[in-house]
Amino acid sequence: MYRQRLTLPALTLTALTLLPLAVACGNEKGGGTGSSSVGADTEPSVTGVHWTVDSVTVNGTTHQAPDGAHVEIAKDGRATGNYGCNSFHSTATFKGDRITLSRTLSTEMACEKRPMEFEASLARALAAGPLTAEAGQGKLTLTTAKGDRVHLTEEKDAPLYGTKWTVNSLVGGDVAQSLPAAADGKAWLTFTKKSGDKEVGDKEGANKKGADKETGTVSGSLGCNRVSAKATVRGSHITLGAPRTTRQMCSGSLMTTEKSLLKLFDSTVSYRIDHRAITLTSENGEGIGAMADR
């Protein structure tokens, strides 16, 4: 298990400390038709979009990205992302057709060999600005002066309903803790709404005050035992009913995880979806984080 902290990473320190990203900006929106270099006089089409990194091409060789690698630049200048292992955040400043990411900080975790190698390649590519941007049909390509390229795809929010949400962390206050190794990938939840209800389980619906109540169910696995319960969604909250579970006994770490998940039931939790991630948080600040299966 690990706890994330923001530090200057030991890996490719020069690349991650100052991460300039020069991108041409323009009137071709990231979901439009056709392909174009983004012009300089309109709001950048690269901002306000969650860009999933598909691959990085270096010296003519393409390297596929591990799950979770992404870049997002908000319109207020905040930039966040993940290199494939470590997350980063920085400040984006705009000047004409250029965007510069500065004061970059990253988590400092050691992951398996391949993600770390990809992370180094992506960090070097993003730091090799100015980068030329070509956007269109939900795709974005950032090309360095040497011809290396970062290929990205716009990613929409996963729907609350019908998605298999695999639990990957336990949340307590501001700290997210990974599941024990024995429970990794074994705990998951899927929400189903009652037939005929109007879905409000997306980001827009969840943020509407007084959103209509939806009745449905939640089912899945607690890591050891199967679980099901009623689930009523109103706005950004879900009222989970009393859980119905199987009675299997498993290893200590699995049962510990199961007890943590069971605390969410028979209560009302708040939920938030951010692209492929969801958090469920109880009134006392405890909860879970989960990712949508692809």
mmCIF file of C-alpha atoms in Angstrom:
data_model
loop_
_atom_site.group_PDB
_atom_site.id
_atom_site.type_symbol
_atom_site.label_atom_id
_atom_site.label_comp_id
_atom_site.label_asym_id
_atom_site.label_seq_id
_atom_site.Cartn_x
_atom_site.Cartn_y
_atom_site.Cartn_z
ATOM 1 C CA MET A 1 0.000 0.000 0.000
ATOM 2 C CA TYR A 2 1.191 3.535 -0.591
ATOM 3 C CA ARG A 3 0.317 7.080 0.225
ATOM 4 C CA GLN A 4 0.840 9.645 -2.496
ATOM 5 C CA ARG A 5 2.884 12.749 -1.789
ATOM 6 C CA LEU A 6 3.900 15.600 -4.023
ATOM 7 C CA THR A 7 7.643 15.887 -4.465
ATOM 8 C CA LEU A 8 10.131 16.589 -7.181
ATOM 9 C CA PRO A 9 10.677 13.123 -8.682
ATOM 10 C CA ALA A 10 14.068 11.526 -8.833
ATOM 11 C CA LEU A 11 13.239 10.215 -12.304
ATOM 12 C CA THR A 12 14.174 12.619 -15.113
ATOM 13 C CA LEU A 13 14.462 15.488 -12.639
ATOM 14 C CA THR A 14 15.363 18.062 -15.289
ATOM 15 C CA ALA A 15 12.433 17.121 -17.484
ATOM 16 C CA LEU A 16 9.879 17.216 -14.695
ATOM 17 C CA THR A 17 11.057 20.335 -12.873
ATOM 18 C CA LEU A 18 10.432 22.679 -15.785
ATOM 19 C CA LEU A 19 8.016 21.270 -18.319
ATOM 20 C CA PRO A 20 7.480 23.736 -21.183
ATOM 21 C CA LEU A 21 4.603 22.843 -23.467
ATOM 22 C CA ALA A 22 4.100 25.081 -26.488
ATOM 23 C CA VAL A 23 0.864 24.463 -28.313
ATOM 24 C CA ALA A 24 -0.722 26.334 -31.185
ATOM 25 C CA CYS A 25 -4.276 27.389 -30.354
ATOM 26 C CA GLY A 26 -7.307 27.954 -32.512
ATOM 27 C CA ASN A 27 -10.873 27.563 -33.639
ATOM 28 C CA GLU A 28 -10.919 23.818 -34.312
ATOM 29 C CA LYS A 29 -12.579 22.262 -31.285
ATOM 30 C CA GLY A 30 -11.320 18.927 -30.027
ATOM 31 C CA GLY A 31 -14.467 17.057 -31.070
ATOM 32 C CA GLY A 32 -15.017 18.620 -34.461
ATOM 33 C CA THR A 33 -14.665 17.196 -37.904
ATOM 34 C CA GLY A 34 -11.541 17.313 -39.960
ATOM 35 C CA SER A 35 -8.020 17.988 -38.697
ATOM 36 C CA SER A 36 -6.204 21.270 -38.337
ATOM 37 C CA SER A 37 -3.317 23.011 -36.668
ATOM 38 C CA VAL A 38 -4.904 25.040 -33.908
ATOM 39 C CA GLY A 39 -4.687 28.834 -34.644
ATOM 40 C CA ALA A 40 -3.663 31.630 -32.247
ATOM 41 C CA ASP A 41 -6.624 33.988 -31.894
ATOM 42 C CA THR A 42 -9.308 31.905 -30.169
ATOM 43 C CA GLU A 43 -9.669 29.960 -26.975
ATOM 44 C CA PRO A 44 -7.279 26.989 -27.026
ATOM 45 C CA SER A 45 -9.083 23.817 -28.004
ATOM 46 C CA VAL A 46 -6.670 21.858 -25.846
ATOM 47 C CA THR A 47 -8.000 23.340 -22.595
ATOM 48 C CA GLY A 48 -10.906 21.976 -20.617
ATOM 49 C CA VAL A 49 -10.460 18.517 -22.141
ATOM 50 C CA HIS A 50 -9.282 15.301 -20.513
ATOM 51 C CA TRP A 51 -6.728 13.972 -22.995
ATOM 52 C CA THR A 52 -5.843 10.294 -22.604
ATOM 53 C CA VAL A 53 -2.331 9.543 -23.841
ATOM 54 C CA ASP A 54 -2.506 6.748 -26.428
ATOM 55 C CA SER A 55 1.172 6.496 -27.352
ATOM 56 C CA VAL A 56 4.465 8.313 -27.759
ATOM 57 C CA THR A 57 6.560 8.041 -30.926
ATOM 58 C CA VAL A 58 10.287 8.620 -30.344
ATOM 59 C CA ASN A 59 12.879 8.308 -33.119
ATOM 60 C CA GLY A 60 10.289 6.600 -35.316
ATOM 61 C CA THR A 61 9.345 3.946 -32.736
ATOM 62 C CA THR A 62 5.868 4.060 -31.178
ATOM 63 C CA HIS A 63 5.424 3.108 -27.527
ATOM 64 C CA GLN A 64 1.889 2.354 -26.292
ATOM 65 C CA ALA A 65 0.820 4.175 -23.141
ATOM 66 C CA PRO A 66 -0.100 2.308 -19.951
ATOM 67 C CA ASP A 67 -3.595 2.747 -18.571
ATOM 68 C CA GLY A 68 -4.074 6.066 -16.777
ATOM 69 C CA ALA A 69 -1.617 8.273 -18.678
ATOM 70 C CA HIS A 70 -3.306 11.589 -19.431
ATOM 71 C CA VAL A 71 -2.961 15.379 -19.670
ATOM 72 C CA GLU A 72 -5.531 18.033 -18.761
ATOM 73 C CA ILE A 73 -5.133 21.826 -18.897
ATOM 74 C CA ALA A 74 -7.912 23.836 -17.269
ATOM 75 C CA LYS A 75 -8.943 27.246 -18.562
ATOM 76 C CA ASP A 76 -7.863 28.837 -15.275
ATOM 77 C CA GLY A 77 -4.274 27.721 -15.867
ATOM 78 C CA ARG A 78 -4.167 24.603 -13.699
ATOM 79 C CA ALA A 79 -2.589 21.632 -15.443
ATOM 80 C CA THR A 80 -2.716 18.061 -14.190
ATOM 81 C CA GLY A 81 -1.876 14.669 -15.593
ATOM 82 C CA ASN A 82 -0.235 11.321 -15.212
ATOM 83 C CA TYR A 83 2.903 10.088 -16.966
ATOM 84 C CA GLY A 84 1.869 6.440 -16.731
ATOM 85 C CA CYS A 85 3.009 5.882 -13.163
ATOM 86 C CA ASN A 86 3.365 9.214 -11.387
ATOM 87 C CA SER A 87 0.830 12.035 -11.354
ATOM 88 C CA PHE A 88 1.846 15.660 -11.851
ATOM 89 C CA HIS A 89 0.397 19.127 -11.540
ATOM 90 C CA SER A 90 1.694 22.466 -12.734
ATOM 91 C CA THR A 91 0.723 25.999 -13.750
ATOM 92 C CA ALA A 92 -0.061 26.763 -17.401
ATOM 93 C CA THR A 93 0.551 30.248 -18.787
ATOM 94 C CA PHE A 94 -0.581 31.423 -22.210
ATOM 95 C CA LYS A 95 1.167 33.893 -24.495
ATOM 96 C CA GLY A 96 -0.024 34.136 -28.083
ATOM 97 C CA ASP A 97 0.027 30.632 -29.519
ATOM 98 C CA ARG A 98 2.230 29.215 -26.779
ATOM 99 C CA ILE A 99 1.447 27.404 -23.542
ATOM 100 C CA THR A 100 4.140 26.944 -20.905
ATOM 101 C CA LEU A 101 3.801 24.563 -17.976
ATOM 102 C CA SER A 102 5.893 25.670 -15.002
ATOM 103 C CA ARG A 103 6.369 24.859 -11.320
ATOM 104 C CA THR A 104 5.652 21.206 -12.062
ATOM 105 C CA LEU A 105 5.461 18.805 -9.110
ATOM 106 C CA SER A 106 5.039 15.058 -9.326
ATOM 107 C CA THR A 107 4.382 12.125 -7.069
ATOM 108 C CA GLU A 108 7.371 9.868 -6.502
ATOM 109 C CA MET A 109 6.344 6.250 -6.816
ATOM 110 C CA ALA A 110 8.258 3.327 -8.252
ATOM 111 C CA CYS A 111 6.137 1.229 -10.595
ATOM 112 C CA GLU A 112 6.942 -1.747 -12.776
ATOM 113 C CA LYS A 113 9.643 -1.313 -15.408
ATOM 114 C CA ARG A 114 7.536 -0.652 -18.507
ATOM 115 C CA PRO A 115 5.434 2.225 -17.079
ATOM 116 C CA MET A 116 8.580 3.892 -15.727
ATOM 117 C CA GLU A 117 10.262 3.662 -19.136
ATOM 118 C CA PHE A 118 7.185 5.099 -20.825
ATOM 119 C CA GLU A 119 6.993 7.824 -18.182
ATOM 120 C CA ALA A 120 10.521 8.950 -18.986
ATOM 121 C CA SER A 121 9.748 9.064 -22.727
ATOM 122 C CA LEU A 122 6.532 11.040 -22.224
ATOM 123 C CA ALA A 123 8.173 13.487 -19.815
ATOM 124 C CA ARG A 124 11.012 14.129 -22.266
ATOM 125 C CA ALA A 125 8.581 14.642 -25.159
ATOM 126 C CA LEU A 126 6.449 17.113 -23.227
ATOM 127 C CA ALA A 127 9.569 18.962 -22.116
ATOM 128 C CA ALA A 128 10.916 19.233 -25.689
ATOM 129 C CA GLY A 129 8.741 22.211 -26.682
ATOM 130 C CA PRO A 130 7.728 24.070 -28.618
ATOM 131 C CA LEU A 131 5.194 21.430 -29.596
ATOM 132 C CA THR A 132 2.965 21.718 -32.656
ATOM 133 C CA ALA A 133 -0.662 20.724 -32.001
ATOM 134 C CA GLU A 134 -3.032 19.149 -34.505
ATOM 135 C CA ALA A 135 -6.584 18.592 -33.242
ATOM 136 C CA GLY A 136 -9.695 17.125 -34.788
ATOM 137 C CA GLN A 137 -12.346 14.420 -34.335
ATOM 138 C CA GLY A 138 -11.492 14.056 -30.651
ATOM 139 C CA LYS A 139 -7.796 13.508 -31.334
ATOM 140 C CA LEU A 140 -4.758 15.612 -30.447
ATOM 141 C CA THR A 141 -1.189 15.163 -31.662
ATOM 142 C CA LEU A 142 1.712 17.099 -30.134
ATOM 143 C CA THR A 143 4.840 17.082 -32.283
ATOM 144 C CA THR A 144 8.309 18.179 -31.193
ATOM 145 C CA ALA A 145 10.805 19.991 -33.410
ATOM 146 C CA LYS A 146 12.645 16.661 -33.813
ATOM 147 C CA GLY A 147 9.496 14.942 -35.046
ATOM 148 C CA ASP A 148 8.692 12.971 -31.911
ATOM 149 C CA ARG A 149 4.933 12.822 -31.278
ATOM 150 C CA VAL A 150 2.520 12.404 -28.386
ATOM 151 C CA HIS A 151 -0.843 10.966 -29.503
ATOM 152 C CA LEU A 152 -3.877 11.729 -27.336
ATOM 153 C CA THR A 153 -7.643 11.085 -27.439
ATOM 154 C CA GLU A 154 -10.402 13.111 -25.785
ATOM 155 C CA GLU A 155 -12.035 11.039 -23.057
ATOM 156 C CA LYS A 156 -15.631 11.561 -21.908
ATOM 157 C CA ASP A 157 -16.918 10.819 -18.424
ATOM 158 C CA ALA A 158 -17.910 7.214 -17.809
ATOM 159 C CA PRO A 159 -21.638 6.855 -16.977
ATOM 160 C CA LEU A 160 -22.638 6.025 -13.430
ATOM 161 C CA TYR A 161 -25.004 3.301 -14.600
ATOM 162 C CA GLY A 162 -23.905 0.125 -16.329
ATOM 163 C CA THR A 163 -20.206 0.721 -15.629
ATOM 164 C CA LYS A 164 -18.146 -1.817 -13.720
ATOM 165 C CA TRP A 165 -16.349 0.334 -11.147
ATOM 166 C CA THR A 166 -13.286 -1.527 -9.856
ATOM 167 C CA VAL A 167 -12.281 -0.311 -6.401
ATOM 168 C CA ASN A 168 -8.628 0.719 -6.233
ATOM 169 C CA SER A 169 -8.343 2.812 -3.070
ATOM 170 C CA LEU A 170 -9.764 3.476 0.387
ATOM 171 C CA VAL A 171 -10.218 7.152 1.186
ATOM 172 C CA GLY A 172 -9.931 8.728 4.615
ATOM 173 C CA GLY A 173 -10.056 12.515 4.666
ATOM 174 C CA ASP A 174 -7.407 13.802 2.248
ATOM 175 C CA VAL A 175 -5.490 10.503 2.128
ATOM 176 C CA ALA A 176 -6.084 7.760 -0.447
ATOM 177 C CA GLN A 177 -4.644 4.348 0.398
ATOM 178 C CA SER A 178 -4.319 1.531 -2.102
ATOM 179 C CA LEU A 179 -5.991 -1.805 -1.468
ATOM 180 C CA PRO A 180 -3.974 -4.736 -0.107
ATOM 181 C CA ALA A 181 -2.349 -6.783 -2.868
ATOM 182 C CA ALA A 182 -4.695 -9.705 -2.178
ATOM 183 C CA ALA A 183 -7.725 -7.486 -2.869
ATOM 184 C CA ASP A 184 -6.380 -5.764 -5.981
ATOM 185 C CA GLY A 185 -8.924 -5.995 -8.788
ATOM 186 C CA LYS A 186 -11.355 -8.139 -6.793
ATOM 187 C CA ALA A 187 -13.718 -5.483 -5.388
ATOM 188 C CA TRP A 188 -16.138 -3.797 -7.771
ATOM 189 C CA LEU A 189 -19.600 -2.219 -7.992
ATOM 190 C CA THR A 190 -22.133 -1.716 -10.792
ATOM 191 C CA PHE A 191 -25.149 0.582 -10.512
ATOM 192 C CA THR A 192 -28.386 -0.169 -12.352
ATOM 193 C CA LYS A 193 -31.317 2.224 -12.525
ATOM 194 C CA LYS A 194 -34.943 1.257 -12.492
ATOM 195 C CA SER A 195 -36.367 0.869 -15.989
ATOM 196 C CA GLY A 196 -38.040 4.055 -17.222
ATOM 197 C CA ASP A 197 -36.223 6.452 -14.905
ATOM 198 C CA LYS A 198 -34.530 9.456 -16.436
ATOM 199 C CA GLU A 199 -30.813 9.244 -15.840
ATOM 200 C CA VAL A 200 -29.195 12.070 -13.944
ATOM 201 C CA GLY A 201 -26.157 10.080 -12.934
ATOM 202 C CA ASP A 202 -23.704 12.110 -15.011
ATOM 203 C CA LYS A 203 -21.649 15.145 -14.043
ATOM 204 C CA GLU A 204 -24.268 17.632 -15.243
ATOM 205 C CA GLY A 205 -27.186 15.852 -13.596
ATOM 206 C CA ALA A 206 -25.285 15.307 -10.382
ATOM 207 C CA ASN A 207 -24.626 19.015 -10.045
ATOM 208 C CA LYS A 208 -28.244 20.086 -10.541
ATOM 209 C CA LYS A 209 -29.924 21.168 -7.336
ATOM 210 C CA GLY A 210 -33.139 19.318 -6.739
ATOM 211 C CA ALA A 211 -32.424 16.702 -9.377
ATOM 212 C CA ASP A 212 -35.168 14.064 -9.624
ATOM 213 C CA LYS A 213 -34.794 11.001 -7.451
ATOM 214 C CA GLU A 214 -33.776 7.770 -9.172
ATOM 215 C CA THR A 215 -34.313 4.333 -7.757
ATOM 216 C CA GLY A 216 -32.202 1.359 -8.676
ATOM 217 C CA THR A 217 -29.737 -1.172 -7.361
ATOM 218 C CA VAL A 218 -26.042 -1.687 -6.823
ATOM 219 C CA SER A 219 -24.334 -5.063 -7.035
ATOM 220 C CA GLY A 220 -20.823 -6.390 -7.172
ATOM 221 C CA SER A 221 -18.055 -7.849 -5.039
ATOM 222 C CA LEU A 222 -16.567 -6.706 -1.743
ATOM 223 C CA GLY A 223 -13.329 -8.489 -2.569
ATOM 224 C CA CYS A 224 -14.476 -11.719 -0.974
ATOM 225 C CA ASN A 225 -18.274 -11.873 -0.886
ATOM 226 C CA ARG A 226 -20.861 -10.768 -3.417
ATOM 227 C CA VAL A 227 -23.099 -7.856 -2.439
ATOM 228 C CA SER A 228 -26.325 -6.216 -3.608
ATOM 229 C CA ALA A 229 -28.513 -3.412 -2.263
ATOM 230 C CA LYS A 230 -30.998 -0.738 -3.235
ATOM 231 C CA ALA A 231 -29.450 2.483 -4.540
ATOM 232 C CA THR A 232 -31.354 5.760 -4.762
ATOM 233 C CA VAL A 233 -29.662 8.666 -6.532
ATOM 234 C CA ARG A 234 -30.606 12.271 -5.863
ATOM 235 C CA GLY A 235 -28.339 14.990 -7.210
ATOM 236 C CA SER A 236 -24.764 14.180 -6.187
ATOM 237 C CA HIS A 237 -25.766 11.732 -3.443
ATOM 238 C CA ILE A 238 -26.583 8.020 -3.412
ATOM 239 C CA THR A 239 -28.561 6.384 -0.621
ATOM 240 C CA LEU A 240 -27.386 2.789 -0.340
ATOM 241 C CA GLY A 241 -29.730 0.309 1.316
ATOM 242 C CA ALA A 242 -28.901 -2.520 3.685
ATOM 243 C CA PRO A 243 -26.444 -4.895 1.992
ATOM 244 C CA ARG A 244 -27.287 -8.468 1.086
ATOM 245 C CA THR A 245 -24.121 -10.566 0.964
ATOM 246 C CA THR A 246 -22.886 -14.091 0.603
ATOM 247 C CA ARG A 247 -21.246 -15.711 3.653
ATOM 248 C CA GLN A 248 -17.846 -16.881 2.416
ATOM 249 C CA MET A 249 -14.773 -16.581 4.664
ATOM 250 C CA CYS A 250 -11.562 -15.346 3.023
ATOM 251 C CA SER A 251 -8.064 -14.256 4.022
ATOM 252 C CA GLY A 252 -7.562 -11.548 6.629
ATOM 253 C CA SER A 253 -6.671 -8.763 4.173
ATOM 254 C CA LEU A 254 -9.724 -9.489 2.018
ATOM 255 C CA MET A 255 -12.026 -9.460 5.022
ATOM 256 C CA THR A 256 -10.497 -6.177 6.222
ATOM 257 C CA THR A 257 -11.186 -4.593 2.832
ATOM 258 C CA GLU A 258 -14.709 -5.997 2.880
ATOM 259 C CA LYS A 259 -15.438 -4.431 6.262
ATOM 260 C CA SER A 260 -14.303 -1.029 4.962
ATOM 261 C CA LEU A 261 -16.601 -1.277 1.939
ATOM 262 C CA LEU A 262 -19.565 -2.423 4.008
ATOM 263 C CA LYS A 263 -19.416 0.847 5.995
ATOM 264 C CA LEU A 264 -20.773 2.665 2.916
ATOM 265 C CA PHE A 265 -24.028 0.704 2.921
ATOM 266 C CA ASP A 266 -27.203 1.534 4.822
ATOM 267 C CA SER A 267 -26.260 5.228 4.547
ATOM 268 C CA THR A 268 -26.096 8.156 2.131
ATOM 269 C CA VAL A 269 -22.811 8.878 0.351
ATOM 270 C CA SER A 270 -21.771 11.645 -2.016
ATOM 271 C CA TYR A 271 -20.327 10.675 -5.377
ATOM 272 C CA ARG A 272 -18.206 12.384 -7.972
ATOM 273 C CA ILE A 273 -17.251 11.131 -11.431
ATOM 274 C CA ASP A 274 -14.096 12.477 -13.049
ATOM 275 C CA HIS A 275 -13.730 10.827 -16.456
ATOM 276 C CA ARG A 276 -13.043 7.151 -15.603
ATOM 277 C CA ALA A 277 -12.696 7.667 -11.858
ATOM 278 C CA ILE A 278 -15.434 7.744 -9.222
ATOM 279 C CA THR A 279 -15.277 8.528 -5.516
ATOM 280 C CA LEU A 280 -17.947 7.566 -2.972
ATOM 281 C CA THR A 281 -17.608 9.479 0.298
ATOM 282 C CA SER A 282 -19.587 9.138 3.511
ATOM 283 C CA GLU A 283 -20.456 12.023 5.828
ATOM 284 C CA ASN A 284 -17.439 11.272 8.043
ATOM 285 C CA GLY A 285 -15.037 11.610 5.073
ATOM 286 C CA GLU A 286 -14.365 7.909 4.608
ATOM 287 C CA GLY A 287 -14.990 6.260 1.284
ATOM 288 C CA ILE A 288 -13.574 4.559 -1.777
ATOM 289 C CA GLY A 289 -12.057 5.389 -5.125
ATOM 290 C CA ALA A 290 -12.711 3.253 -8.179
ATOM 291 C CA MET A 291 -11.943 3.159 -11.891
ATOM 292 C CA ALA A 292 -14.217 2.284 -14.798
ATOM 293 C CA ASP A 293 -13.259 -0.866 -16.648
ATOM 294 C CA ARG A 294 -12.473 -0.234 -20.287
#
